[in-house]
Amino acid sequence: MFRAALQNVDLFRVILLYFVFLRETGCRSADADSCHEVKTAYMMRQIGPVELVPDKPGTDESLRVCVHPGPTCCTSKMEDSYMAAVRSETQQKMQSYSFELKYLIAGHTKAYQETFESLVSFTSNLTSSLFDSAYSALASDCRPLVFQLFSDIKRHLSGDSDSSLDNTVRQFYNDLFPLVYRRLLNPGIGHTSLQSFSTSTTHDDCLRLTRQDVSPFGPHPRLLVSSLSRALRAGRALSRLLRLAGEVVNATEKATLSRECGRGLVRMQYCSHCRGLTLIRPCTGLCVNIMRGCLVGVAELGAPWGSLVVLLQRLAATLATTSNHNSMELALLAVRNHVNDAILHAQLHGPRITATVEKVCGPQAAGPMFTSVNPNTSHITTSVTPATSLTLERSSVTSPPSADPIAHQRLQLQSRRLFPLKGSRGDKSRSLKKLSREFEGSIQRYQWFFSELPEMLCESEMEVEQHTCWSGQDVAESYAGRVVGSTLKAQRENPEMTIRNTDPVLKGAKQKLEQLTQELLAELGWASKARRRGEEEEGGSAQTDRGSGNDCDDEDGCEASAVYIPPQPG
């Protein structure tokens, strides 16, 4: 019994010493005679002119946020300073937390663009060398055409909204046709005098306008568009998403905190100072409610941002795959072969093309015409004789427009030897794969970044083993209010502040995220797979597919084709 009484006395002493210690270490009421600690904290945090802090506690009926019936160390001007300071502090914290994400996005955006530009530049030079080595008569005039072709491809890869591969390839072959027609199919009219320059220009314009109807290059322009569209769409989609991701992060950093948010932050962070309690920390529940209320627009980005991150991961995986169907490098290297095949097709069908052009555009010049195939070169030389012109024109319209099959076979075999389709395993290929694998792993950590940002900001305000906290009104052992969710609907019930609308800038960012993600899912052919996967997961009836080949697109490289967005945690 004596021991129990002794234990009670010891417990009483511990409690008494605790409260004495609490009062002496800064959690002291402003009923004391001095506001010295408040002034020190005010000065250390550089909140405003230190002259605004009174020397002794008093009363100020003009206080709007930190209202207290007893003596206070705050004035209305101090409240205004606290309001400006706490808004600035919160935005700086948001920027510090988003710095790594911003750096990751900006760094990989630049790295991808540099890699794409390197690939495009290399394949542009490779394609130009085709004309230097095999079609020297076209080389000087075709170099600008090749440069423009690959410049447009680079714009397409960068995500330019105005770029179109159809238009790019069509323009290239439209401009190439007059050169091929005059220099290769009819070399006798390849060089015009100054007097005939105007006529030549008109004739060339006619050739450009009728190129698609004449079809001098056969199926090869269409095959080039198909090859590039399939292989470049992942890179283009990635560029567009990275640009939008950077815009979203910038928007969150520049988002203004409402005045209602500022009042809540002051009540959480600085109203305790008015009571002389400069060291006490806000209760966790209070901080979460206020931060969620302040960042409700940011939290609303959570779900669409998570979808964007999953899509970025999938695109990075596609770029890193070695599947020939998705290989950007191989598709760009193959441009040279597509152009070569198109020119060979025109040479092998020269008589038909010339006859059709003369009917539509009129004859460019009189002259001989005969076609000879040299097995040791990739050229078909053409010249004209008046005696055979009409005969060949008629026969070319009524008979199959093929040259000697053996010569055609030799040309095709030689062109494959000179211009291999298979890409090299050089640094460019490995660097794109390495970059994509690295980005795929790095971006995954930020899937729920905006959903969890309010809690992350509160973690910096909390102390481990904290026995008491600031409830917004007084010292308490814990927060007594209800902690509400982070969605806009849940925030309507926030006990700490009134939530009306989200920031219009963040609302616009959310709409852009949703629109672009859905647009790209449909463009890539992944939307239906994502829906199907989501339905299976929600119904709990997902079964292992028999023969996964049925769900594997050739264009997807047979790698996790579905883009399923998992439910947001919490």
XYZ file of C-alpha atoms in Angstrom:
570
model
C 0.000 0.000 0.000
C 2.866 2.322 0.921
C 4.526 1.504 -2.380
C 1.342 2.378 -4.303
C 1.072 5.718 -2.498
C 4.718 6.427 -3.274
C 4.094 5.673 -6.938
C 1.154 8.112 -6.974
C 3.329 10.829 -5.428
C 6.062 10.203 -8.009
C 3.524 10.368 -10.824
C 2.186 13.660 -9.457
C 5.716 15.089 -9.335
C 6.415 14.017 -12.911
C 3.244 15.703 -14.152
C 4.014 18.854 -12.175
C 7.589 19.017 -13.482
C 6.333 18.430 -17.030
C 4.028 21.441 -16.979
C 6.687 23.606 -15.327
C 9.153 22.562 -18.032
C 6.556 23.215 -20.717
C 6.022 26.758 -19.490
C 9.739 27.478 -19.242
C 10.662 26.207 -22.743
C 8.626 28.547 -24.837
C 5.082 27.256 -24.486
C 4.444 30.157 -22.154
C 1.230 32.130 -22.134
C 1.166 35.721 -23.270
C -0.175 36.550 -19.827
C 3.508 37.016 -18.974
C 4.908 40.511 -18.954
C 6.946 40.307 -22.174
C 6.544 39.512 -25.894
C 10.293 39.050 -26.250
C 10.117 35.474 -27.604
C 7.442 36.466 -30.108
C 9.584 39.371 -31.280
C 12.619 37.086 -31.591
C 10.708 34.545 -33.713
C 9.221 37.350 -35.806
C 12.693 38.720 -36.487
C 14.361 35.330 -37.089
C 11.771 34.343 -39.715
C 11.995 37.768 -41.353
C 8.238 38.127 -41.330
C 8.172 41.924 -41.299
C 9.348 45.028 -39.480
C 10.107 44.006 -35.910
C 8.692 47.324 -34.686
C 5.208 45.936 -35.320
C 5.585 43.504 -32.394
C 4.564 45.075 -29.054
C 6.904 44.815 -26.082
C 4.133 43.640 -23.784
C 0.902 41.691 -24.344
C -2.229 43.737 -24.775
C -5.631 43.684 -26.438
C -6.400 44.389 -30.093
C -10.044 44.258 -31.128
C -9.112 44.596 -34.800
C -7.683 41.055 -34.967
C -9.549 38.963 -37.562
C -7.782 35.588 -37.480
C -5.970 35.101 -34.185
C -8.857 36.215 -32.000
C -8.210 35.625 -28.276
C -10.142 36.985 -25.275
C -7.010 37.400 -23.168
C -3.811 39.392 -23.689
C -2.098 38.934 -27.050
C 1.260 39.720 -28.590
C -0.305 40.239 -32.043
C -1.734 43.234 -33.866
C -3.775 43.477 -37.054
C -0.682 44.644 -38.961
C 1.203 41.601 -37.691
C -1.632 39.412 -38.972
C -1.207 40.916 -42.436
C 2.539 40.238 -42.276
C 1.900 36.679 -41.088
C -0.545 36.196 -43.979
C 2.000 37.253 -46.608
C 4.795 35.275 -44.960
C 2.876 32.025 -44.583
C 1.690 32.095 -48.199
C 5.244 32.631 -49.396
C 6.578 29.907 -47.079
C 3.994 27.385 -48.288
C 4.685 28.073 -51.956
C 8.427 27.760 -51.353
C 7.852 24.392 -49.680
C 5.747 23.259 -52.631
C 8.521 24.295 -55.009
C 11.141 22.476 -52.954
C 9.077 19.263 -52.982
C 8.387 19.498 -56.716
C 11.971 20.457 -57.614
C 13.120 16.879 -58.196
C 10.046 16.102 -60.300
C 10.511 19.282 -62.316
C 14.200 18.505 -62.817
C 13.398 14.918 -63.840
C 10.884 16.043 -66.458
C 13.011 18.894 -67.829
C 16.151 16.757 -67.929
C 14.525 13.851 -69.738
C 12.642 16.150 -72.109
C 15.981 17.615 -73.175
C 17.675 14.198 -73.281
C 14.948 12.707 -75.471
C 14.963 15.676 -77.843
C 18.740 15.489 -78.188
C 18.544 11.743 -78.850
C 15.785 12.212 -81.425
C 17.708 15.025 -83.114
C 20.843 12.894 -83.233
C 18.968 10.015 -84.857
C 17.227 12.290 -87.342
C 20.461 14.083 -88.247
C 22.291 10.791 -88.770
C 19.585 9.301 -90.986
C 19.224 12.588 -92.888
C 22.909 12.476 -93.812
C 22.573 8.792 -94.659
C 19.680 9.507 -97.025
C 21.531 12.407 -98.662
C 24.467 10.093 -99.300
C 22.126 7.936 -101.390
C 21.904 10.709 -103.987
C 25.627 11.435 -103.799
C 26.555 7.813 -104.457
C 23.755 6.496 -106.663
C 21.963 9.469 -108.241
C 24.613 12.135 -108.707
C 22.466 13.950 -111.280
C 19.959 14.648 -108.496
C 22.338 15.194 -105.588
C 22.612 18.984 -105.462
C 18.889 19.616 -105.956
C 17.746 16.814 -103.668
C 19.860 17.780 -100.683
C 17.462 20.601 -99.631
C 14.501 18.254 -100.128
C 16.030 15.641 -97.831
C 16.897 18.302 -95.268
C 13.305 19.580 -95.269
C 11.924 16.031 -95.029
C 13.920 15.239 -91.917
C 13.339 18.680 -90.407
C 9.618 17.977 -90.608
C 10.154 14.515 -89.132
C 12.036 16.120 -86.240
C 9.155 18.546 -85.697
C 6.752 15.622 -85.715
C 8.812 13.776 -83.105
C 8.947 16.866 -80.908
C 5.153 16.785 -80.678
C 4.412 19.791 -82.893
C 0.625 19.943 -83.173
C 0.765 21.292 -86.747
C 3.003 18.545 -88.139
C 1.668 15.756 -90.333
C 3.662 12.853 -91.705
C 1.201 12.500 -94.587
C 1.814 16.088 -95.676
C 5.555 15.819 -95.070
C 6.041 12.716 -97.213
C 3.615 13.928 -99.872
C 5.471 17.230 -100.231
C 8.824 15.462 -100.441
C 7.738 13.173 -103.285
C 5.884 16.010 -105.035
C 9.126 18.007 -105.135
C 11.206 14.951 -106.031
C 9.096 13.978 -109.044
C 10.112 16.854 -111.399
C 13.785 16.171 -110.688
C 13.450 12.438 -111.324
C 11.366 13.071 -114.433
C 13.819 15.525 -116.010
C 17.142 14.094 -114.818
C 16.556 10.330 -114.834
C 13.521 9.492 -116.963
C 14.178 12.150 -119.620
C 17.740 13.412 -119.154
C 17.642 15.267 -122.475
C 15.309 17.862 -120.901
C 17.018 17.899 -117.538
C 18.697 21.278 -118.002
C 16.767 24.201 -119.340
C 17.929 27.495 -120.760
C 16.958 30.873 -119.349
C 14.442 31.329 -122.151
C 12.637 28.121 -121.277
C 12.872 28.612 -117.511
C 9.301 29.888 -117.204
C 7.947 27.004 -119.258
C 9.995 24.546 -117.220
C 8.671 25.980 -113.956
C 5.093 25.663 -115.175
C 5.745 22.096 -116.276
C 7.318 21.259 -112.911
C 4.302 22.697 -111.114
C 2.091 20.462 -113.207
C 4.245 17.456 -112.298
C 3.921 18.260 -108.607
C 0.164 18.671 -108.823
C -0.359 15.434 -110.739
C 2.215 13.296 -108.933
C -0.347 11.421 -106.859
C -2.496 10.695 -109.925
C 0.455 9.641 -112.064
C 1.861 7.569 -109.179
C 5.444 7.473 -110.478
C 6.789 6.070 -107.221
C 4.264 3.293 -106.827
C 3.307 2.231 -103.293
C 6.542 3.461 -101.714
C 5.348 6.888 -100.474
C 2.429 5.201 -98.732
C 4.714 2.539 -97.261
C 7.044 5.244 -95.945
C 4.170 7.065 -94.224
C 2.935 3.814 -92.712
C 6.385 2.822 -91.462
C 7.143 6.215 -89.914
C 3.684 6.659 -88.404
C 3.871 3.335 -86.619
C 7.448 3.679 -85.387
C 7.438 7.370 -84.434
C 4.094 7.610 -82.691
C 5.470 6.465 -79.317
C 8.258 9.055 -79.449
C 5.837 11.781 -80.520
C 3.359 10.868 -77.777
C 6.148 10.868 -75.196
C 7.272 14.342 -76.292
C 3.736 15.695 -76.024
C 3.203 14.187 -72.580
C 6.538 15.425 -71.251
C 5.758 18.940 -72.423
C 2.352 18.840 -70.720
C 3.846 17.339 -67.558
C 6.261 20.257 -67.339
C 3.400 22.713 -67.823
C 1.376 21.055 -65.046
C 4.254 21.200 -62.554
C 4.824 24.862 -63.404
C 1.108 25.550 -62.968
C 1.093 24.049 -59.470
C 4.088 26.157 -58.477
C 2.459 29.342 -59.728
C -1.009 28.594 -58.371
C -2.177 31.326 -56.021
C -3.246 30.416 -52.499
C -6.642 31.900 -51.683
C -7.172 34.380 -48.864
C -9.241 31.764 -47.048
C -6.264 29.419 -47.311
C -3.984 32.150 -45.985
C -6.227 32.650 -42.950
C -6.140 28.923 -42.231
C -2.361 28.795 -42.561
C -1.941 31.754 -40.189
C -4.250 30.116 -37.658
C -2.252 26.894 -37.910
C 1.240 28.368 -37.969
C 1.265 31.714 -36.182
C -1.774 32.198 -33.957
C 0.083 30.237 -31.272
C 2.762 32.949 -31.366
C 0.179 35.516 -30.332
C -0.175 33.545 -27.098
C 3.587 33.379 -26.621
C 3.754 29.730 -27.728
C 6.493 30.012 -30.338
C 7.785 26.421 -30.177
C 4.593 24.384 -30.260
C 3.713 22.531 -33.471
C 0.283 22.257 -35.122
C -1.728 19.072 -34.613
C -1.471 16.626 -37.492
C -5.215 16.624 -38.179
C -5.323 20.420 -38.255
C -2.423 20.576 -40.701
C -3.897 17.914 -42.991
C -7.285 19.640 -43.123
C -5.777 23.048 -43.849
C -3.235 21.803 -46.405
C -5.863 19.723 -48.192
C -8.141 22.737 -48.254
C -5.403 24.991 -49.596
C -4.281 22.447 -52.204
C -7.647 21.019 -53.221
C -6.965 22.092 -56.817
C -3.581 20.356 -56.734
C -5.065 17.201 -55.208
C -7.693 17.159 -57.972
C -4.800 16.644 -60.408
C -3.976 13.367 -58.652
C -6.010 10.921 -60.747
C -5.270 12.352 -64.227
C -1.628 12.829 -63.249
C -1.451 9.176 -62.206
C -2.837 8.219 -65.625
C -0.200 10.366 -67.317
C 2.620 8.729 -65.344
C 1.407 5.224 -66.229
C 1.224 6.217 -69.897
C 4.716 7.729 -69.756
C 6.023 4.456 -68.332
C 4.358 2.471 -71.108
C 5.739 4.741 -73.820
C 9.239 4.574 -72.351
C 8.985 0.774 -72.324
C 7.899 0.834 -75.973
C 10.877 2.982 -76.970
C 13.209 0.665 -75.076
C 11.935 -2.494 -76.766
C 13.988 -4.251 -79.433
C 10.906 -5.194 -81.459
C 11.411 -4.340 -85.127
C 7.803 -3.150 -85.357
C 8.410 -0.406 -82.833
C 12.034 0.439 -83.578
C 12.383 4.141 -84.265
C 15.995 3.700 -85.320
C 15.175 1.073 -87.935
C 12.290 3.107 -89.319
C 14.470 6.192 -89.730
C 17.316 4.184 -91.253
C 14.834 2.640 -93.690
C 13.849 6.047 -95.125
C 16.868 5.774 -97.422
C 15.679 2.423 -98.746
C 12.108 3.663 -99.227
C 13.362 6.619 -101.270
C 15.682 4.396 -103.295
C 12.895 1.895 -104.006
C 10.616 4.747 -105.087
C 13.189 6.063 -107.568
C 13.876 2.556 -108.897
C 10.144 2.106 -109.401
C 9.986 5.335 -111.402
C 12.942 4.301 -113.565
C 11.500 0.876 -114.271
C 8.178 2.439 -115.295
C 9.657 5.386 -117.172
C 7.806 4.951 -120.507
C 4.381 4.768 -118.857
C 5.122 7.743 -116.628
C 6.392 9.864 -119.532
C 3.374 8.994 -121.663
C 0.960 9.882 -118.887
C 2.753 13.135 -118.067
C 2.758 14.244 -121.711
C -0.970 13.663 -121.887
C -1.667 15.640 -118.723
C 1.032 18.320 -118.721
C 2.106 18.349 -122.338
C 5.571 17.534 -123.700
C 8.435 19.356 -122.046
C 10.770 19.082 -125.027
C 11.266 17.031 -128.143
C 13.794 14.311 -127.946
C 14.742 10.701 -128.138
C 13.825 8.166 -125.639
C 15.193 4.750 -124.978
C 15.629 2.893 -121.756
C 18.685 0.830 -120.934
C 19.407 -0.973 -117.717
C 23.012 -1.331 -116.608
C 23.280 -4.327 -114.263
C 26.357 -2.862 -112.596
C 24.624 0.320 -111.425
C 21.372 1.227 -109.762
C 20.439 3.588 -112.648
C 18.179 3.202 -115.612
C 19.434 5.610 -118.250
C 16.915 7.212 -120.502
C 17.117 9.061 -123.801
C 14.628 9.926 -126.517
C 14.340 9.402 -130.270
C 11.473 10.833 -132.292
C 11.011 7.557 -134.121
C 10.263 5.536 -131.042
C 8.580 8.117 -128.839
C 5.021 7.576 -129.998
C 5.385 3.791 -130.195
C 6.685 3.548 -126.652
C 4.012 5.929 -125.437
C 1.261 3.728 -126.823
C 2.801 0.470 -125.680
C 3.424 1.824 -122.205
C -0.238 2.613 -121.760
C -1.544 -0.730 -122.967
C 1.092 -3.153 -121.711
C 2.391 -3.940 -118.224
C 4.919 -1.224 -117.320
C 7.676 -3.499 -116.148
C 11.240 -3.545 -117.343
C 13.332 -6.649 -117.811
C 12.528 -8.837 -114.764
C 16.131 -10.005 -114.504
C 17.420 -6.439 -114.532
C 14.802 -5.436 -111.978
C 15.880 -8.301 -109.732
C 19.520 -7.293 -110.019
C 18.698 -3.702 -109.116
C 16.701 -4.752 -106.079
C 19.416 -7.091 -104.828
C 22.114 -4.497 -105.333
C 20.090 -1.773 -103.613
C 19.674 -4.043 -100.591
C 23.418 -4.653 -100.512
C 24.189 -0.951 -100.750
C 21.487 0.236 -98.361
C 20.858 -2.347 -95.623
C 17.547 -2.143 -93.796
C 18.918 -3.473 -90.548
C 20.132 -0.794 -88.178
C 23.474 -0.945 -86.474
C 23.852 -1.649 -82.792
C 25.613 1.613 -82.246
C 25.596 4.073 -79.413
C 22.429 5.795 -80.627
C 20.324 2.639 -80.331
C 21.714 1.757 -76.919
C 21.424 5.307 -75.623
C 17.712 5.506 -76.465
C 17.113 2.155 -74.803
C 19.121 3.106 -71.714
C 17.453 6.512 -71.465
C 13.989 4.987 -71.707
C 14.663 2.292 -69.107
C 16.039 4.900 -66.722
C 13.067 7.220 -67.211
C 10.563 4.387 -66.849
C 11.912 3.598 -63.384
C 12.353 7.206 -62.254
C 8.926 8.595 -63.148
C 7.106 5.751 -61.390
C 7.906 7.268 -57.973
C 5.803 10.321 -58.791
C 2.556 8.600 -59.774
C 0.660 9.895 -56.717
C 2.783 12.998 -56.125
C -0.036 15.544 -56.287
C -2.432 13.373 -54.291
C 0.073 13.076 -51.457
C 1.530 16.602 -51.551
C -0.634 17.977 -48.674
C 0.525 15.162 -46.379
C 4.144 15.663 -47.448
C 3.934 19.345 -46.544
C 2.501 18.439 -43.144
C 5.305 15.991 -42.412
C 7.753 18.890 -42.310
C 5.608 20.570 -39.647
C 5.379 17.552 -37.360
C 7.767 16.509 -34.595
C 8.349 12.944 -33.463
C 7.230 12.142 -29.890
C 5.158 15.315 -29.662
C 2.962 15.170 -26.515
C 0.924 18.315 -27.141
C 0.054 20.313 -30.238
C -1.705 23.437 -31.403
C -5.316 22.793 -32.385
C -5.838 26.187 -34.019
C -7.400 27.602 -30.871
C -5.429 26.238 -27.957
C -2.929 23.645 -26.751
C -4.313 20.103 -26.991
C -3.174 16.512 -26.761
C -4.617 15.768 -30.196
C -6.827 17.252 -32.876
C -10.497 16.859 -32.027
C -11.934 17.757 -35.433
C -12.792 15.412 -38.286
C -10.149 14.990 -40.987
C -11.835 15.093 -44.395
C -10.688 13.647 -47.714
C -8.749 15.527 -50.372
C -11.373 15.557 -53.147
C -13.333 18.711 -53.899
C -16.553 17.038 -52.766
C -15.023 15.964 -49.446
C -13.513 19.397 -48.907
C -16.974 20.942 -48.842
C -17.136 19.538 -45.292
C -13.741 20.877 -44.199
C -14.172 22.227 -40.628
C -11.194 24.581 -40.916
C -12.090 26.592 -44.008
C -14.769 27.203 -46.592
C -13.959 25.676 -49.991
C -15.794 27.220 -52.918
C -13.923 26.637 -56.176
C -10.534 25.419 -57.309
C -7.912 27.589 -58.971
C -8.941 28.102 -62.651
C -5.347 27.502 -63.800
C -5.254 24.121 -62.043
C -8.727 23.306 -63.319
C -7.508 23.953 -66.864
C -4.420 21.812 -66.245
C -6.633 18.941 -65.084
C -8.753 19.159 -68.231
C -5.644 19.169 -70.431
C -4.306 16.093 -68.640
C -7.553 14.192 -69.094
C -8.001 15.206 -72.728
C -4.455 14.472 -73.884
C -4.249 11.163 -72.025
C -7.493 9.919 -73.564
C -6.507 11.246 -76.990
C -3.163 9.446 -76.940
C -4.635 6.215 -75.588
C -7.020 6.191 -78.551
C -4.269 7.230 -80.985
C -1.971 4.461 -79.783
C -4.743 1.874 -79.815
C -4.481 1.238 -76.076
C -7.811 2.710 -74.918
C -9.919 -0.427 -75.429
C -7.297 -2.580 -73.728
C -7.183 -0.239 -70.738
C -10.970 -0.362 -70.429
C -11.031 -4.125 -70.701
C -8.290 -4.537 -68.096
C -10.046 -2.110 -65.754
C -13.342 -3.972 -66.048
C -11.664 -7.282 -65.299
C -9.920 -5.869 -62.229
C -13.048 -4.179 -60.880
C -15.169 -7.273 -61.383
C -12.577 -9.472 -59.704
C -12.935 -11.941 -62.511
C -9.677 -11.432 -64.333
C -8.482 -14.747 -65.714
C -5.201 -15.784 -67.205
C -5.445 -15.490 -70.978
C -4.971 -18.642 -72.972
C -2.452 -17.943 -75.651
C -1.393 -14.396 -74.970
C -0.605 -13.919 -78.642
C -4.227 -12.938 -79.296
C -3.840 -9.871 -77.068
C -0.463 -8.868 -78.433
C -0.290 -6.193 -81.092
C 2.482 -6.369 -83.641
C 2.795 -2.643 -83.179
C 3.090 -2.902 -79.401
C 6.044 -5.236 -79.387
C 4.094 -7.779 -77.295
C 4.810 -5.960 -74.041
C 2.042 -5.207 -71.543
C -0.098 -3.521 -74.148
C -2.861 -2.417 -71.802
C -2.495 0.836 -69.971
C -4.507 0.215 -66.835
C -4.740 3.076 -64.350
C -4.896 1.638 -60.819
C -7.243 3.221 -58.267
C -5.885 6.130 -56.265
C -4.783 5.114 -52.765
C -6.638 6.506 -49.770
